[in-house]
Coordinates of C-alpha atoms and ligand atoms in Angstrom, one line a residue:
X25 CA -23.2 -23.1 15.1
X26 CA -23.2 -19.6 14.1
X27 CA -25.4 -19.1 10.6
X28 CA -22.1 -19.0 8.5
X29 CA -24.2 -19.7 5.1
X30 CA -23.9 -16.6 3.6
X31 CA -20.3 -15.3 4.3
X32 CA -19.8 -11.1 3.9
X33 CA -16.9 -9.6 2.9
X34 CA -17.9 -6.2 1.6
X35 CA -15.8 -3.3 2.8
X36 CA -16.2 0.8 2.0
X37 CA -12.5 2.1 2.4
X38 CA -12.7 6.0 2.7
X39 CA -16.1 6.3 0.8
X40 CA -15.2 3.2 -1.5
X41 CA -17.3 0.2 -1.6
X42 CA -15.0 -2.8 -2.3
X43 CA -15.9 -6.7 -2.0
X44 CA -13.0 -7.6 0.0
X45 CA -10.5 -6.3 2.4
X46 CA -7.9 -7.3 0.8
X47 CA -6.3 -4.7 -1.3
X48 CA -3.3 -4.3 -3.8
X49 CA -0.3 -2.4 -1.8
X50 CA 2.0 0.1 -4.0
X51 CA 4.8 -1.9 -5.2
X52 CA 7.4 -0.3 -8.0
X53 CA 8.0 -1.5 -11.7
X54 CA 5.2 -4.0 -12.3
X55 CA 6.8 -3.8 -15.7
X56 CA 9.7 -6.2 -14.7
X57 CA 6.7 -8.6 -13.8
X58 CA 4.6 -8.7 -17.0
X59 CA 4.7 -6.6 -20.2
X60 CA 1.1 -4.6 -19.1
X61 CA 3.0 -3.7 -16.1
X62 CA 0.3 -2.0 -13.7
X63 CA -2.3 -2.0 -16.1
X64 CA -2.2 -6.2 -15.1
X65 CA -2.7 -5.4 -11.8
X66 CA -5.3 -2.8 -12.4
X67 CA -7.4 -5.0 -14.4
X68 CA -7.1 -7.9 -11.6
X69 CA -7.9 -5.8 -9.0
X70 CA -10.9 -4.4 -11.3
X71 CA -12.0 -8.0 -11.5
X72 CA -12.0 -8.5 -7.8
X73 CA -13.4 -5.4 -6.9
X74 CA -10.6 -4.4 -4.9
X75 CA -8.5 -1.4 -4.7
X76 CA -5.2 -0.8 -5.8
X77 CA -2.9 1.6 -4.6
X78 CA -0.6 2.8 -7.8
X79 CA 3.5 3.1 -6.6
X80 CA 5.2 6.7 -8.0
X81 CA 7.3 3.9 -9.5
X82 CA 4.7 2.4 -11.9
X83 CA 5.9 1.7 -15.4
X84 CA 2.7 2.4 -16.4
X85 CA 2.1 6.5 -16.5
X86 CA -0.8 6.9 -13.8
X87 CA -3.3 7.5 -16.4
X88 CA -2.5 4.4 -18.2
X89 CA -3.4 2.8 -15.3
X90 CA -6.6 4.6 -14.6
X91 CA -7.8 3.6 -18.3
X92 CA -7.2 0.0 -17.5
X93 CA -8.9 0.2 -13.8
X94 CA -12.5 -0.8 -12.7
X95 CA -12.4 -0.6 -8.8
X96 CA -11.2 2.2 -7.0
X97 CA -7.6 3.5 -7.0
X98 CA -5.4 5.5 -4.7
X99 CA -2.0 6.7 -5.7
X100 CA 1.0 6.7 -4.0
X101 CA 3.4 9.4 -3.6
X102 CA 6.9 9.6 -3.1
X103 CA 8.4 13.4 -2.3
X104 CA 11.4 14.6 -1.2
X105 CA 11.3 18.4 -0.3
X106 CA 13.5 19.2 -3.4
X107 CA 10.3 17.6 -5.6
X108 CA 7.8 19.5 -4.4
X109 CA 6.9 20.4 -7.6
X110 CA 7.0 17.4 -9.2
X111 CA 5.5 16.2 -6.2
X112 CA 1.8 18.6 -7.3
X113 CA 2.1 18.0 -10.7
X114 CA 1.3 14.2 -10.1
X115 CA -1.3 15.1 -7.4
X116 CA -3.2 17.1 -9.7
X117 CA -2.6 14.5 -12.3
X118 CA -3.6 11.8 -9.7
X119 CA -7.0 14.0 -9.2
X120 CA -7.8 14.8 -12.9
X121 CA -7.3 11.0 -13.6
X122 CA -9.7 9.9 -10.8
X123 CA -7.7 8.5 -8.0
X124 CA -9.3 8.9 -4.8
X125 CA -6.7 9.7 -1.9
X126 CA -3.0 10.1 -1.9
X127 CA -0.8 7.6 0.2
X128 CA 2.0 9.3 1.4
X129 CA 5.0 6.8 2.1
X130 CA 7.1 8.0 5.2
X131 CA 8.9 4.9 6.0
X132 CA 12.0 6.0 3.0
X133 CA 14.0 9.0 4.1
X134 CA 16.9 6.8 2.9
X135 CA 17.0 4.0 1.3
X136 CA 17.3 0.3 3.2
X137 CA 20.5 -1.2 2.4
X138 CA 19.4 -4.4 -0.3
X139 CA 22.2 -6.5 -0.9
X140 CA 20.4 -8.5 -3.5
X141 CA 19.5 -5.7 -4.9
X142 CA 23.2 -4.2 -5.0
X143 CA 24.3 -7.7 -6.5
X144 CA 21.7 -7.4 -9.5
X145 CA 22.1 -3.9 -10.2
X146 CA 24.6 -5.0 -13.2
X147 CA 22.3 -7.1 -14.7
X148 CA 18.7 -5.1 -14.0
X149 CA 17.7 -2.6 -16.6
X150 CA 14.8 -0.4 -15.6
X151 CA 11.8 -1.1 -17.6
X152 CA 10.7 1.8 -19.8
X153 CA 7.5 4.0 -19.3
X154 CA 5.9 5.7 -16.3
X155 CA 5.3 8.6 -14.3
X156 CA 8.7 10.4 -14.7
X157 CA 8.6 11.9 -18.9
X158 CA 7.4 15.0 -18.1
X159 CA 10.2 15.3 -14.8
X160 CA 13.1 12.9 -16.1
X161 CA 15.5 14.8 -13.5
X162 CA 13.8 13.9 -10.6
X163 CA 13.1 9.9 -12.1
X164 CA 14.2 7.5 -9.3
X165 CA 14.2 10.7 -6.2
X166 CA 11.6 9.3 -3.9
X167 CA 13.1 10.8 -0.7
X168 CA 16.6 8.5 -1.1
X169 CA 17.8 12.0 0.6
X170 CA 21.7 11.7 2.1
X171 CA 21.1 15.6 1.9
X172 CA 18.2 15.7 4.5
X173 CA 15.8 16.7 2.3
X174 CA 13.7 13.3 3.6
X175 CA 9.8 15.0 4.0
X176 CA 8.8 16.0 7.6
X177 CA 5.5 16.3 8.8
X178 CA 5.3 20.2 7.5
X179 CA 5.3 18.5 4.3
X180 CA 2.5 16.6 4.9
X181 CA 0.5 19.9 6.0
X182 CA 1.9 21.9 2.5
X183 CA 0.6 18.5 0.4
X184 CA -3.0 19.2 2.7
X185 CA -2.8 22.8 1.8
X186 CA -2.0 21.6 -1.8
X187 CA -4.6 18.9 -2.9
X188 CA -8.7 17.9 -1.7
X189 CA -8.0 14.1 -1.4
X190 CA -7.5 12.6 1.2
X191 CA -4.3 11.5 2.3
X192 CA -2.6 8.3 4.3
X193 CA 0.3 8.1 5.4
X194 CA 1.9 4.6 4.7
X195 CA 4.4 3.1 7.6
X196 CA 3.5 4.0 10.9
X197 CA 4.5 1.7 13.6
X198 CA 3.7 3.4 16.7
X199 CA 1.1 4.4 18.7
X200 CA 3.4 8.3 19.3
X201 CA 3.3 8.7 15.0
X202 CA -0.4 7.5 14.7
X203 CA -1.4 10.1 16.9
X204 CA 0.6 12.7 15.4
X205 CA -1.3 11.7 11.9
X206 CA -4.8 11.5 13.3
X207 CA -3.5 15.1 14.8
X208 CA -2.8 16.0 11.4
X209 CA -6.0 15.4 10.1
X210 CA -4.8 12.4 7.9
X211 CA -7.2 10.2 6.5
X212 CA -5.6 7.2 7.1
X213 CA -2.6 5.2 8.1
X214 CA -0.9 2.1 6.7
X215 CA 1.1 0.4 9.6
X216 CA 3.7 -0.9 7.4
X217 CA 7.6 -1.4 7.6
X218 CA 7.7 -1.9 4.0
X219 CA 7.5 -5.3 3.9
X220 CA 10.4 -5.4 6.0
X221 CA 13.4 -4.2 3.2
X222 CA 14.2 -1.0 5.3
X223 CA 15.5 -1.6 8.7
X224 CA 16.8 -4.5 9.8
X225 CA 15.1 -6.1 13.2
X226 CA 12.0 -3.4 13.0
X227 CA 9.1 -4.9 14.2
X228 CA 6.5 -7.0 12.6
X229 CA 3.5 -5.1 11.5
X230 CA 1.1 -7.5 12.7
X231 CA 2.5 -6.8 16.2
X232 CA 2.7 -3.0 15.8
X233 CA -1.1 -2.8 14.7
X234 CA -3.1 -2.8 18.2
X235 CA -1.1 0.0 19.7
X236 CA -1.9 2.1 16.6
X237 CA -5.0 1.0 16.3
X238 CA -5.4 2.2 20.1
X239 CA -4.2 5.4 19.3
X240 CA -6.1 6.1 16.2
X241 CA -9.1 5.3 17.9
X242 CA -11.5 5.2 15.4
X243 CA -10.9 8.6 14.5
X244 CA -8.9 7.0 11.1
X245 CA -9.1 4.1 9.1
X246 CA -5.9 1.7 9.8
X247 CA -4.6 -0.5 7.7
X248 CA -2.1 -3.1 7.9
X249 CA 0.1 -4.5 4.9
X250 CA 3.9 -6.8 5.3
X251 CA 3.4 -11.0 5.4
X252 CA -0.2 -11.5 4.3
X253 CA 0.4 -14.4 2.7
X254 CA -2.9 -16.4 3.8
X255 CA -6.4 -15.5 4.2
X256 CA -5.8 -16.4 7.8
X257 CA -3.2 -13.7 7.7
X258 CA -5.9 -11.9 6.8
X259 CA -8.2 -12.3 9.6
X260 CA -5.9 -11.8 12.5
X261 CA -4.7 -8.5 11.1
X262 CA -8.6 -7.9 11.3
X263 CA -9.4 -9.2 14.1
X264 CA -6.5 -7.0 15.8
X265 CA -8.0 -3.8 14.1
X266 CA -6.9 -3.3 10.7
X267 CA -9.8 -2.3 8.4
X268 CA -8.5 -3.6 5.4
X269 CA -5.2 -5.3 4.3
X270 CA -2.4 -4.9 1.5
X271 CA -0.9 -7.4 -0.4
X272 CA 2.4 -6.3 -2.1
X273 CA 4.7 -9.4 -3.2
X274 CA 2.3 -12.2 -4.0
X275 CA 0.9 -9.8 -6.6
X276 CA 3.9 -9.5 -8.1
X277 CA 4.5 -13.2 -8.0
X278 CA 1.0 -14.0 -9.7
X279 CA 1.9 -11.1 -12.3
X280 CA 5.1 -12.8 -13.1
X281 CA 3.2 -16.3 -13.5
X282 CA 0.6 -15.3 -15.9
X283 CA 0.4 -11.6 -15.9
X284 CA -3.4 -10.0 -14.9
X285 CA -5.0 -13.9 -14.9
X286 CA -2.0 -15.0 -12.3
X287 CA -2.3 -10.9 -10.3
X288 CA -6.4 -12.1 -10.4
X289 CA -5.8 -16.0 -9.3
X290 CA -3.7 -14.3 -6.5
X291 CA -6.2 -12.4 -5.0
X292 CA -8.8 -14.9 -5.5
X293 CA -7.0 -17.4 -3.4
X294 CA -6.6 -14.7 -0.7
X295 CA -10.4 -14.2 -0.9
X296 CA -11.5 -17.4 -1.1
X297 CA -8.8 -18.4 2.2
X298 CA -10.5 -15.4 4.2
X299 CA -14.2 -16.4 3.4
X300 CA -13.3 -20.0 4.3
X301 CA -11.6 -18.6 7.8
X302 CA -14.3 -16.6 8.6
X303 CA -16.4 -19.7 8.3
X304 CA -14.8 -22.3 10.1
X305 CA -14.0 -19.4 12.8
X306 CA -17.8 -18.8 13.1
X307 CA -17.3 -15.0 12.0
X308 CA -20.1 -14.5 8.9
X309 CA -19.0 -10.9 8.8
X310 CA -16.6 -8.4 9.1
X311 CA -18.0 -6.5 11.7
X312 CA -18.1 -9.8 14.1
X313 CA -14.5 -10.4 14.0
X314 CA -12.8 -9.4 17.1
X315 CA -9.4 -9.4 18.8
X316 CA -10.5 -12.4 20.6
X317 CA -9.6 -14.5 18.0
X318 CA -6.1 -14.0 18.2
X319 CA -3.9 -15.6 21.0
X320 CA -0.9 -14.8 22.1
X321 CA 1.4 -17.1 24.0
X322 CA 3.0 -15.6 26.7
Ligands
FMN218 C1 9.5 -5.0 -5.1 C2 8.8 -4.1 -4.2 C3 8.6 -2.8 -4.6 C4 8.0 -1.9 -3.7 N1 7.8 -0.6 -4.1 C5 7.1 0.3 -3.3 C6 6.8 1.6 -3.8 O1 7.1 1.9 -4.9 N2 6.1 2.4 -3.0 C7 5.7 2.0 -1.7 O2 5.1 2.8 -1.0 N3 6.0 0.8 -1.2 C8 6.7 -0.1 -2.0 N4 6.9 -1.4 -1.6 C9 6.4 -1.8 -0.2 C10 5.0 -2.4 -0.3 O3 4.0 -1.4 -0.5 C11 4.6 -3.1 1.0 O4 4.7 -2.2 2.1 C12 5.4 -4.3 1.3 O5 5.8 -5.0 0.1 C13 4.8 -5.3 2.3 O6 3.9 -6.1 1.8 P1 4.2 -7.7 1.3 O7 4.8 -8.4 2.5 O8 2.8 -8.2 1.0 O9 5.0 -7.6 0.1 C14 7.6 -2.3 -2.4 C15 7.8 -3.6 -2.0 C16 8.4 -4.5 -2.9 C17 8.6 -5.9 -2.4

């Protein structure tokens, strides 16, 4: 019998106001999805007021993107230490086109071993466009590093050094690396194993969230993205601490149905999933979801 009338989903994610917290995760080569590539997604995302996190990746250069944008954006960065340079040209690009923090991906010193991916490799032509025309040589180097030039965290302090937005750092999974981020003054952190394509038998994200959210302590935002397929999904990984979500694959899907309509319907469903959750779990707001929501069977 709680007064679930009015149902609130409003969010501010590092300064940005956003009507849901559900969010668009970085995935690459939108492009293979739907002709408009990321500017699809960026025009979905615009219509649901969301955020979107644009992937190194895109097929879409990052400015496209930003033209085609109406919410917030964050862009994410791939660096090895040989790109460092390439690495500040797209962070001052990222800045001079308006994104608002950098997310730093640390879960890819080497590539996971996809052995669908190895069996289409004949058939799969990249798409054309994107960030790399004015760095060709370093196109496809996003820390794939068998010569241990994978970033470390003194990387993270020379990109600090380097660039006034904020940065997150996207796959933390323990409370020991959360700590060392908040220690490092990051903004935020994205517990993510990316979506579960880099090492076999890692954890879930959903179960790695409280101990980071214990260790952040409120002196972050955390964020979880991997398997939110349902606005229930949703809710637990709120309920359990995460101040926002990230959807990666069922963007894609809905890009690949109908191209910024299907991205849109996508999200819509998710919204519409969590509003209805929050309702029938009594929970009018986001700040009166708690952990106790979730159950775990021993
Ligand atoms: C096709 C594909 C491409 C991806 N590309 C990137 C990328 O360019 N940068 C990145 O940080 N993460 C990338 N990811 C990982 C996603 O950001 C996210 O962590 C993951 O997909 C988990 O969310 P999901 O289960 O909702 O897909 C990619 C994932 C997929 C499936």
């Amino acid at each position: 019998m709680a007064a679930v009338g009015q149902i609130d989903l409003r969010r501010t994610l590092l300064g940005a106001e956003i009507a849901m917290p559900i969010c668009v995760a970085p995935t690459a080569m939108h492009g293979a999805a739907c002709e408009a590539g990321e500017c699809a997604t960026a025009q979905a995302a615009g219509a649901l007021q969301t955020l979107m996190v644009a992937s190194t990746e895109s097929t879409r250069t990052l400015e496209e993107i930003a033209q085609a944008a109406s919410g917030p954006l964050w862009f994410q960065l791939y660096f090895s230490q040989r790109t460092h340079d390439f690495a500040e040209r797209l962070a001052r690009r990222a800045e001079a086109a308006g994104y608002r923090a950098l997310v730093v991906t640390v879960d890819s010193p080497r590539w996971g071993r996809k052995e669908r991916h190895i069996r289409s490799e004949q058939t799969f032509d990249w798409p054309p466009g994107g960030n790399f025309a004015d760095a060709p040589e370093v196109a496809g180097d996003d820390g794939d590093d068998d010569d241990g030039a994978a970033i470390t965290w003194a990387d993270i302090a020379w990109l600090q050094a380097l660039t006034p937005l904020p940065i997150i750092l996207k796959g933390i999974l323990t409370a020991e690396d959360a700590a060392r981020a908040v220690a490092h003054g990051v903004a935020g952190v994205v517990v993510s194993n990316h979506g579960g394509r880099q090492l076999d038998g890692v954890q879930a994200t959903i179960d790695a969230l409280p101990e980071v959210v214990a260790a952040v302590a409120g002196r972050s935002e955390v964020y979880l993205d991997g398997g939110v397929r349902r606005g229930t999904d949703a809710l637990k990984a709120l309920a359990l601490g995460a101040h926002a979500v990230f959807v990666g694959r069922p963007v894609l899907w809905g890009l690949a149905v109908d191209g910024a309509a299907g991205a849109q319907h996508t999200l819509e469903l998710l919204r519409d999933e969590l509003a209805l959750a929050m309702a029938l779990a009594g929970r009018p707001t986001l700040a009166s979801i708690d952990a106790t929501l979730v159950q775990r069977p021993e």
